[in-house]
């Protein structure tokens, strides 16, 4: 699918706040190695520039310019990665001896004049940041959650259809060069166009002048292909058990959908809310409170990949009982329309409360515009889609669910 973003700045004035936020949005094609590049680049942009290579001096300059915050960040949706450069400044006239334009220029230098040397990142800064992430990643599998996540991915996604495996990701990081990082930066920031969103308390005429002066671009629109869904093939049902070097044991069951269509993600979301959301907590109520089979149980919705997971921390002795109970809980939902309707009402009520709360969010309007431009549902749009689901729709949906991978990671004595 094709998306088109305008490079004309979107300005939303709000006199109820004392700040101004600039958000530059760079859409790029997602590649797994980009995540490592961005980790390093984000830290370099935030801590030094070509002019201020000393971290303490740079930090003091940020205070001198009264900068609230600026950061380079990213978000991946399907096969598209969005780079965000966000600047937040006090409104003009709020602070004595404060020059709004000079502060903005300083923040733009951080992204457009970073700590580089020719066509490469400053070697000292590059090695400092890279070593930090290499050291952190070396130790990551000492963490229980990271360890089991890696084990599960090797079973469910060995071909890296969704994410890179730990080993490959680590090797990519270790092999990243400062020239690689510069090439990524040049291609995706310097030579890329962006959409600009400006929100806060400002004089509109002055802001238009600033945008024409500092955010002038050579194209009127940005066109790019995007696909937010990456539906993985159906797996054959199988049971996998492995011993792990931890005391805690974990059970994970993967449920895939036959002939899954992207627009059906709302059904998966609703089902996950019924099973583990705070309004219904069906799994927890049945497995923990009623039968005392688990220490913890929840779901993880991979709606953009066509499946969801039920995972539980359990005693080794309770494996078979827990699997049977999870199966019964899901299967029994197709027999009880009244219960489904009760759950629907609770979940929709929570949305209605959240929508009321969201009205107090001063940035709601600009957030909704950004969601719309990036083809994401707003809270109201999600609510309206969920509201259309009937109990019969949900029963038909549940009937298409297939249990594929069942994984038991067996810890030591945990009784």
Tab-separated table of N, CA, C and O in Angstrom, residues 199-306:
chain	number	residue	atom	x	y	z
A	199	UNK	N	3.270	21.705	17.672
A	199	UNK	CA	2.142	21.817	18.591
A	199	UNK	C	2.547	22.639	19.809
A	199	UNK	O	3.676	22.529	20.294
A	200	UNK	N	1.644	23.502	20.276
A	200	UNK	CA	1.909	24.224	21.515
A	200	UNK	C	1.475	25.678	21.455
A	200	UNK	O	0.622	26.068	20.651
A	201	UNK	N	2.097	26.472	22.291
A	201	UNK	CA	1.712	27.878	22.473
A	201	UNK	C	2.673	28.765	21.675
A	201	UNK	O	3.806	28.995	22.099
A	202	UNK	N	2.213	29.233	20.529
A	202	UNK	CA	3.069	30.052	19.670
A	202	UNK	C	2.215	31.016	18.857
A	202	UNK	O	1.006	30.824	18.689
A	203	UNK	N	2.892	32.056	18.372
A	203	UNK	CA	2.261	32.968	17.424
A	203	UNK	C	2.337	32.327	16.040
A	203	UNK	O	3.422	31.986	15.568
A	204	UNK	N	1.198	32.163	15.386
A	204	UNK	CA	1.162	31.386	14.153
A	204	UNK	C	1.989	32.036	13.038
A	204	UNK	O	2.706	31.339	12.308
A	205	UNK	N	1.909	33.350	12.887
A	205	UNK	CA	2.676	34.020	11.829
A	205	UNK	C	4.179	33.848	12.044
A	205	UNK	O	4.930	33.568	11.102
A	206	UNK	N	4.624	34.015	13.304
A	206	UNK	CA	6.048	33.828	13.603
A	206	UNK	C	6.485	32.391	13.359
A	206	UNK	O	7.593	32.130	12.873
A	207	UNK	N	5.600	31.443	13.712
A	207	UNK	CA	5.950	30.040	13.519
A	207	UNK	C	6.066	29.704	12.043
A	207	UNK	O	6.960	28.940	11.622
A	208	UNK	N	5.205	30.267	11.215
A	208	UNK	CA	5.303	30.036	9.770
A	208	UNK	C	6.641	30.553	9.250
A	208	UNK	O	7.305	29.908	8.431
A	209	UNK	N	7.061	31.715	9.746
A	209	UNK	CA	8.355	32.270	9.355
A	209	UNK	C	9.498	31.340	9.758
A	209	UNK	O	10.432	31.095	8.976
A	210	UNK	N	9.442	30.833	10.992
A	210	UNK	CA	10.488	29.914	11.460
A	210	UNK	C	10.522	28.636	10.630
A	210	UNK	O	11.594	28.128	10.287
A	211	UNK	N	9.346	28.114	10.311
A	211	UNK	CA	9.287	26.880	9.519
A	211	UNK	C	9.846	27.105	8.118
A	211	UNK	O	10.564	26.246	7.578
A	212	UNK	N	9.523	28.248	7.528
A	212	UNK	CA	10.061	28.561	6.199
A	212	UNK	C	11.579	28.737	6.242
A	212	UNK	O	12.281	28.458	5.271
A	213	UNK	N	12.083	29.177	7.363
A	213	UNK	CA	13.515	29.450	7.508
A	213	UNK	C	14.309	28.187	7.832
A	213	UNK	O	15.410	27.971	7.280
A	214	UNK	N	13.767	27.323	8.702
A	214	UNK	CA	14.559	26.199	9.209
A	214	UNK	C	14.057	24.819	8.760
A	214	UNK	O	14.764	23.819	8.961
A	215	UNK	N	12.864	24.747	8.205
A	215	UNK	CA	12.315	23.445	7.824
A	215	UNK	C	11.897	23.416	6.352
A	215	UNK	O	10.968	22.704	5.989
A	216	UNK	N	12.573	24.184	5.535
A	216	UNK	CA	12.263	24.225	4.108
A	216	UNK	C	12.710	22.926	3.458
A	216	UNK	O	13.823	22.444	3.716
A	217	UNK	N	11.862	22.318	2.619
A	217	UNK	CA	12.214	21.059	1.975
A	217	UNK	C	12.038	21.152	0.462
A	217	UNK	O	11.317	22.018	-0.044
A	218	UNK	N	12.681	20.234	-0.258
A	218	UNK	CA	12.674	20.302	-1.718
A	218	UNK	C	11.511	19.543	-2.350
A	218	UNK	O	11.346	19.566	-3.568
A	219	UNK	N	10.728	18.848	-1.540
A	219	UNK	CA	9.567	18.115	-2.067
A	219	UNK	C	8.312	18.514	-1.304
A	219	UNK	O	8.371	18.819	-0.111
A	220	UNK	N	7.185	18.479	-1.996
A	220	UNK	CA	5.918	18.817	-1.356
A	220	UNK	C	5.307	17.621	-0.630
A	220	UNK	O	4.544	17.801	0.327
A	221	UNK	N	5.642	16.428	-1.093
A	221	UNK	CA	5.079	15.220	-0.476
A	221	UNK	C	6.149	14.137	-0.355
A	221	UNK	O	7.170	14.175	-1.040
A	222	UNK	N	5.886	13.191	0.545
A	222	UNK	CA	6.710	11.992	0.687
A	222	UNK	C	5.814	10.805	0.353
A	222	UNK	O	4.762	10.621	0.976
A	223	UNK	N	6.209	10.012	-0.622
A	223	UNK	CA	5.442	8.818	-0.990
A	223	UNK	C	6.265	7.579	-0.660
A	223	UNK	O	7.452	7.504	-0.995
A	224	UNK	N	5.640	6.624	-0.011
A	224	UNK	CA	6.357	5.391	0.321
A	224	UNK	C	5.372	4.239	0.425
A	224	UNK	O	4.181	4.431	0.720
A	225	UNK	N	5.864	3.058	0.158
A	225	UNK	CA	5.067	1.846	0.289
A	225	UNK	C	5.136	1.350	1.729
A	225	UNK	O	6.193	1.397	2.353
A	226	UNK	N	4.021	0.884	2.241
A	226	UNK	CA	4.022	0.347	3.594
A	226	UNK	C	3.126	-0.886	3.666
A	226	UNK	O	2.163	-1.028	2.905
A	227	UNK	N	3.474	-1.767	4.557
A	227	UNK	CA	2.649	-2.932	4.865
A	227	UNK	C	2.782	-3.190	6.354
A	227	UNK	O	3.831	-3.630	6.815
A	228	UNK	N	1.744	-2.878	7.100
A	228	UNK	CA	1.813	-2.990	8.550
A	228	UNK	C	1.598	-4.416	9.044
A	228	UNK	O	1.732	-4.686	10.229
A	229	UNK	N	1.246	-5.347	8.136
A	229	UNK	CA	0.979	-6.719	8.550
A	229	UNK	C	2.008	-7.660	7.916
A	229	UNK	O	2.341	-7.538	6.740
A	230	UNK	N	2.494	-8.577	8.729
A	230	UNK	CA	3.457	-9.581	8.285
A	230	UNK	C	2.974	-10.918	8.840
A	230	UNK	O	3.437	-11.386	9.881
A	231	UNK	N	2.008	-11.486	8.161
A	231	UNK	CA	1.324	-12.683	8.664
A	231	UNK	C	2.181	-13.909	8.373
A	231	UNK	O	2.464	-14.223	7.212
A	232	UNK	N	2.614	-14.582	9.423
A	232	UNK	CA	3.517	-15.724	9.251
A	232	UNK	C	2.725	-16.974	8.879
A	232	UNK	O	1.534	-17.092	9.205
A	233	UNK	N	3.349	-17.923	8.182
A	233	UNK	CA	2.650	-19.147	7.768
A	233	UNK	C	2.169	-19.964	8.966
A	233	UNK	O	2.772	-19.924	10.045
A	234	UNK	N	1.104	-20.733	8.741
A	234	UNK	CA	0.605	-21.626	9.784
A	234	UNK	C	1.659	-22.683	10.098
A	234	UNK	O	2.255	-23.275	9.201
A	235	UNK	N	1.885	-22.899	11.378
A	235	UNK	CA	2.831	-23.923	11.811
A	235	UNK	C	2.097	-25.241	12.052
A	235	UNK	O	0.891	-25.258	12.317
A	236	UNK	N	2.826	-26.322	11.960
A	236	UNK	CA	2.261	-27.626	12.309
A	236	UNK	C	2.214	-27.745	13.834
A	236	UNK	O	3.164	-27.322	14.519
A	237	UNK	N	1.143	-28.302	14.389
A	237	UNK	CA	1.067	-28.459	15.843
A	237	UNK	C	2.217	-29.318	16.363
A	237	UNK	O	2.513	-30.387	15.814
A	238	UNK	N	2.881	-28.836	17.402
A	238	UNK	CA	3.957	-29.628	17.987
A	238	UNK	C	4.177	-29.196	19.433
A	238	UNK	O	3.846	-28.077	19.825
A	239	UNK	N	4.741	-30.119	20.198
A	239	UNK	CA	5.078	-29.857	21.599
A	239	UNK	C	6.595	-29.868	21.727
A	239	UNK	O	7.266	-30.784	21.249
A	240	UNK	N	7.143	-28.835	22.370
A	240	UNK	CA	8.575	-28.721	22.574
A	240	UNK	C	8.853	-28.526	24.060
A	240	UNK	O	8.235	-27.665	24.695
A	241	UNK	N	9.747	-29.321	24.605
A	241	UNK	CA	10.160	-29.137	25.998
A	241	UNK	C	11.676	-28.991	26.047
A	241	UNK	O	12.414	-29.751	25.414
A	242	UNK	N	12.126	-27.984	26.791
A	242	UNK	CA	13.558	-27.780	26.991
A	242	UNK	C	13.813	-27.418	28.443
A	242	UNK	O	13.003	-26.715	29.065
A	243	UNK	N	14.938	-27.888	28.968
A	243	UNK	CA	15.362	-27.487	30.307
A	243	UNK	C	16.081	-26.141	30.217
A	243	UNK	O	16.835	-25.884	29.270
A	244	UNK	N	15.848	-25.302	31.204
A	244	UNK	CA	16.494	-23.989	31.237
A	244	UNK	C	17.197	-23.802	32.577
A	244	UNK	O	16.801	-24.390	33.581
A	245	UNK	N	18.248	-22.982	32.622
A	245	UNK	CA	19.043	-22.831	33.850
A	245	UNK	C	18.468	-21.818	34.833
A	245	UNK	O	19.172	-20.961	35.355
A	246	UNK	N	17.164	-21.912	35.062
A	246	UNK	CA	16.486	-21.049	36.030
A	246	UNK	C	15.570	-21.923	36.881
A	246	UNK	O	15.220	-23.045	36.495
A	247	UNK	N	15.173	-21.414	38.025
A	247	UNK	CA	14.250	-22.167	38.879
A	247	UNK	C	12.826	-22.127	38.339
A	247	UNK	O	12.070	-23.071	38.477
A	248	UNK	N	12.455	-21.013	37.704
A	248	UNK	CA	11.087	-20.832	37.228
A	248	UNK	C	10.846	-21.597	35.928
A	248	UNK	O	11.709	-21.655	35.057
A	249	UNK	N	9.649	-22.192	35.802
A	249	UNK	CA	9.236	-22.857	34.563
A	249	UNK	C	8.170	-22.025	33.865
A	249	UNK	O	7.389	-21.312	34.509
A	250	UNK	N	8.139	-22.150	32.530
A	250	UNK	CA	7.180	-21.371	31.759
A	250	UNK	C	6.531	-22.239	30.689
A	250	UNK	O	7.192	-23.023	30.005
A	251	UNK	N	5.231	-22.050	30.543
A	251	UNK	CA	4.461	-22.684	29.478
A	251	UNK	C	3.996	-21.601	28.515
A	251	UNK	O	3.503	-20.549	28.943
A	252	UNK	N	4.158	-21.837	27.220
A	252	UNK	CA	3.629	-20.929	26.215
A	252	UNK	C	2.892	-21.717	25.150
A	252	UNK	O	3.402	-22.731	24.654
A	253	UNK	N	1.684	-21.272	24.812
A	253	UNK	CA	0.896	-21.898	23.758
A	253	UNK	C	0.612	-20.847	22.688
A	253	UNK	O	0.105	-19.763	22.987
A	254	UNK	N	0.961	-21.197	21.450
A	254	UNK	CA	0.730	-20.303	20.318
A	254	UNK	C	-0.569	-20.702	19.619
A	254	UNK	O	-0.802	-21.874	19.320
A	255	UNK	N	-1.406	-19.716	19.360
A	255	UNK	CA	-2.651	-19.922	18.625
A	255	UNK	C	-2.629	-19.087	17.354
A	255	UNK	O	-2.512	-17.858	17.403
A	256	UNK	N	-2.738	-19.770	16.218
A	256	UNK	CA	-2.777	-19.075	14.940
A	256	UNK	C	-4.188	-19.105	14.359
A	256	UNK	O	-5.016	-19.937	14.732
A	257	UNK	N	-4.420	-18.200	13.416
A	257	UNK	CA	-5.734	-18.077	12.794
A	257	UNK	C	-5.676	-18.542	11.356
A	257	UNK	O	-4.812	-18.099	10.594
A	258	UNK	N	-6.577	-19.435	10.995
A	258	UNK	CA	-6.663	-19.860	9.607
A	258	UNK	C	-7.220	-18.728	8.754
A	258	UNK	O	-8.195	-18.067	9.121
A	259	UNK	N	-6.594	-18.497	7.601
A	259	UNK	CA	-7.049	-17.477	6.645
A	259	UNK	C	-7.232	-16.118	7.314
A	259	UNK	O	-8.220	-15.414	7.099
A	260	UNK	N	-6.264	-15.757	8.119
A	260	UNK	CA	-6.318	-14.497	8.867
A	260	UNK	C	-6.223	-13.300	7.926
A	260	UNK	O	-5.373	-13.253	7.029
A	261	UNK	N	-7.113	-12.345	8.129
A	261	UNK	CA	-7.111	-11.118	7.335
A	261	UNK	C	-6.746	-9.946	8.241
A	261	UNK	O	-7.157	-9.901	9.405
A	262	UNK	N	-5.986	-8.982	7.718
A	262	UNK	CA	-5.526	-7.863	8.552
A	262	UNK	C	-6.642	-7.144	9.301
A	262	UNK	O	-6.468	-6.770	10.461
A	263	UNK	N	-7.797	-6.975	8.655
A	263	UNK	CA	-8.882	-6.233	9.319
A	263	UNK	C	-9.467	-6.981	10.512
A	263	UNK	O	-10.227	-6.413	11.305
A	264	UNK	N	-9.085	-8.250	10.679
A	264	UNK	CA	-9.595	-9.031	11.803
A	264	UNK	C	-8.791	-8.835	13.082
A	264	UNK	O	-9.074	-9.484	14.089
A	265	UNK	N	-7.821	-7.943	13.038
A	265	UNK	CA	-7.009	-7.742	14.243
A	265	UNK	C	-7.862	-7.323	15.434
A	265	UNK	O	-7.504	-7.584	16.592
A	266	UNK	N	-9.001	-6.667	15.184
A	266	UNK	CA	-9.844	-6.210	16.293
A	266	UNK	C	-10.434	-7.393	17.054
A	266	UNK	O	-10.648	-7.305	18.266
A	267	UNK	N	-10.694	-8.497	16.363
A	267	UNK	CA	-11.197	-9.689	17.038
A	267	UNK	C	-10.131	-10.271	17.958
A	267	UNK	O	-10.420	-10.701	19.079
A	268	UNK	N	-8.903	-10.304	17.448
A	268	UNK	CA	-7.818	-10.818	18.282
A	268	UNK	C	-7.623	-9.935	19.507
A	268	UNK	O	-7.401	-10.431	20.616
A	269	UNK	N	-7.711	-8.627	19.299
A	269	UNK	CA	-7.555	-7.718	20.434
A	269	UNK	C	-8.673	-7.942	21.456
A	269	UNK	O	-8.411	-8.024	22.666
A	270	UNK	N	-9.910	-8.057	20.990
A	270	UNK	CA	-11.033	-8.262	21.902
A	270	UNK	C	-10.890	-9.586	22.649
A	270	UNK	O	-11.125	-9.653	23.867
A	271	UNK	N	-10.489	-10.643	21.940
A	271	UNK	CA	-10.323	-11.941	22.589
A	271	UNK	C	-9.232	-11.880	23.659
A	271	UNK	O	-9.400	-12.415	24.761
A	272	UNK	N	-8.127	-11.221	23.357
A	272	UNK	CA	-7.062	-11.091	24.349
A	272	UNK	C	-7.507	-10.285	25.559
A	272	UNK	O	-7.100	-10.567	26.683
A	273	UNK	N	-8.338	-9.281	25.347
A	273	UNK	CA	-8.872	-8.512	26.466
A	273	UNK	C	-9.770	-9.374	27.346
A	273	UNK	O	-9.752	-9.251	28.572
A	274	UNK	N	-10.546	-10.244	26.733
A	274	UNK	CA	-11.404	-11.157	27.503
A	274	UNK	C	-10.551	-12.120	28.323
A	274	UNK	O	-10.810	-12.364	29.512
A	275	UNK	N	-9.513	-12.653	27.698
A	275	UNK	CA	-8.694	-13.663	28.360
A	275	UNK	C	-7.811	-13.085	29.460
A	275	UNK	O	-7.659	-13.710	30.520
A	276	UNK	N	-7.235	-11.893	29.230
A	276	UNK	CA	-6.260	-11.416	30.214
A	276	UNK	C	-6.348	-9.928	30.524
A	276	UNK	O	-5.570	-9.434	31.337
A	277	UNK	N	-7.252	-9.209	29.889
A	277	UNK	CA	-7.384	-7.782	30.170
A	277	UNK	C	-7.908	-7.537	31.576
A	277	UNK	O	-8.525	-8.411	32.195
A	278	UNK	N	-7.705	-6.331	32.108
A	278	UNK	CA	-8.095	-6.050	33.499
A	278	UNK	C	-9.599	-6.085	33.747
A	278	UNK	O	-10.025	-6.282	34.878
A	279	UNK	N	-10.396	-5.936	32.695
A	279	UNK	CA	-11.848	-5.916	32.898
A	279	UNK	C	-12.426	-7.319	33.089
A	279	UNK	O	-13.446	-7.476	33.763
A	280	UNK	N	-11.801	-8.341	32.476
A	280	UNK	CA	-12.368	-9.702	32.527
A	280	UNK	C	-11.451	-10.715	33.224
A	280	UNK	O	-11.921	-11.540	34.007
A	281	UNK	N	-10.162	-10.723	32.879
A	281	UNK	CA	-9.160	-11.593	33.524
A	281	UNK	C	-9.609	-13.043	33.615
A	281	UNK	O	-9.472	-13.702	34.646
A	282	UNK	N	-10.163	-13.563	32.526
A	282	UNK	CA	-10.730	-14.914	32.544
A	282	UNK	C	-9.664	-15.963	32.876
A	282	UNK	O	-9.896	-16.855	33.704
A	283	UNK	N	-8.501	-15.883	32.249
A	283	UNK	CA	-7.460	-16.879	32.503
A	283	UNK	C	-6.990	-16.838	33.953
A	283	UNK	O	-6.842	-17.874	34.605
A	284	UNK	N	-6.742	-15.651	34.458
A	284	UNK	CA	-6.259	-15.516	35.833
A	284	UNK	C	-7.310	-16.021	36.822
A	284	UNK	O	-6.978	-16.740	37.785
A	285	UNK	N	-8.548	-15.655	36.594
A	285	UNK	CA	-9.618	-16.077	37.512
A	285	UNK	C	-9.745	-17.594	37.561
A	285	UNK	O	-9.930	-18.178	38.635
A	286	UNK	N	-9.635	-18.240	36.380
A	286	UNK	CA	-9.811	-19.684	36.328
A	286	UNK	C	-8.555	-20.441	36.763
A	286	UNK	O	-8.640	-21.404	37.535
A	287	UNK	N	-7.419	-20.011	36.294
A	287	UNK	CA	-6.197	-20.781	36.530
A	287	UNK	C	-5.530	-20.462	37.858
A	287	UNK	O	-4.938	-21.351	38.481
A	288	UNK	N	-5.629	-19.237	38.284
A	288	UNK	CA	-4.963	-18.847	39.532
A	288	UNK	C	-5.930	-18.869	40.712
A	288	UNK	O	-5.724	-19.578	41.687
A	289	UNK	N	-6.990	-18.077	40.603
A	289	UNK	CA	-7.880	-17.933	41.758
A	289	UNK	C	-8.700	-19.192	42.016
A	289	UNK	O	-8.852	-19.616	43.165
A	290	UNK	N	-9.225	-19.788	40.959
A	290	UNK	CA	-10.134	-20.930	41.137
A	290	UNK	C	-9.382	-22.256	41.299
A	290	UNK	O	-9.723	-23.076	42.166
A	291	UNK	N	-8.326	-22.486	40.488
A	291	UNK	CA	-7.677	-23.794	40.473
A	291	UNK	C	-6.241	-23.803	40.996
A	291	UNK	O	-5.647	-24.879	41.123
A	292	UNK	N	-5.678	-22.638	41.281
A	292	UNK	CA	-4.340	-22.536	41.847
A	292	UNK	C	-3.303	-23.330	41.049
A	292	UNK	O	-2.481	-24.057	41.597
A	293	UNK	N	-3.330	-23.149	39.711
A	293	UNK	CA	-2.424	-23.897	38.848
A	293	UNK	C	-1.218	-23.080	38.394
A	293	UNK	O	-0.223	-23.642	37.934
A	294	UNK	N	-1.293	-21.766	38.474
A	294	UNK	CA	-0.234	-20.915	37.904
A	294	UNK	C	0.183	-19.863	38.922
A	294	UNK	O	-0.565	-19.508	39.822
A	295	UNK	N	1.406	-19.373	38.731
A	295	UNK	CA	1.850	-18.207	39.496
A	295	UNK	C	1.403	-16.922	38.802
A	295	UNK	O	1.063	-15.930	39.436
A	296	UNK	N	1.429	-16.972	37.483
A	296	UNK	CA	1.011	-15.825	36.677
A	296	UNK	C	0.582	-16.354	35.319
A	296	UNK	O	1.136	-17.330	34.805
A	297	UNK	N	-0.401	-15.695	34.687
A	297	UNK	CA	-0.839	-16.081	33.351
A	297	UNK	C	-1.296	-14.832	32.606
A	297	UNK	O	-1.883	-13.919	33.193
A	298	UNK	N	-1.002	-14.789	31.311
A	298	UNK	CA	-1.431	-13.648	30.504
A	298	UNK	C	-1.391	-14.040	29.037
A	298	UNK	O	-1.105	-15.191	28.689
A	299	UNK	N	-1.689	-13.078	28.168
A	299	UNK	CA	-1.627	-13.302	26.726
A	299	UNK	C	-0.748	-12.239	26.095
A	299	UNK	O	-0.520	-11.172	26.663
A	300	UNK	N	-0.267	-12.544	24.899
A	300	UNK	CA	0.505	-11.589	24.114
A	300	UNK	C	-0.046	-11.624	22.696
A	300	UNK	O	0.051	-12.640	22.012
A	301	UNK	N	-0.661	-10.531	22.274
A	301	UNK	CA	-1.284	-10.477	20.959
A	301	UNK	C	-0.276	-10.066	19.900
A	301	UNK	O	0.328	-8.999	19.984
A	302	UNK	N	-0.078	-10.912	18.912
A	302	UNK	CA	0.761	-10.595	17.752
A	302	UNK	C	-0.176	-10.418	16.550
A	302	UNK	O	-0.092	-11.133	15.549
A	303	UNK	N	-1.079	-9.467	16.679
A	303	UNK	CA	-2.150	-9.328	15.691
A	303	UNK	C	-1.618	-9.012	14.301
A	303	UNK	O	-2.228	-9.386	13.300
A	304	UNK	N	-0.495	-8.323	14.208
A	304	UNK	CA	0.052	-7.990	12.890
A	304	UNK	C	0.778	-9.177	12.264
A	304	UNK	O	1.174	-9.120	11.099
A	305	UNK	N	0.959	-10.245	13.052
A	305	UNK	CA	1.582	-11.469	12.540
A	305	UNK	C	0.616	-12.641	12.472
A	305	UNK	O	1.011	-13.733	12.069
A	306	UNK	N	-0.637	-12.439	12.900
A	306	UNK	CA	-1.658	-13.469	12.736
A	306	UNK	C	-1.729	-14.506	13.828
A	306	UNK	O	-2.259	-15.601	13.606
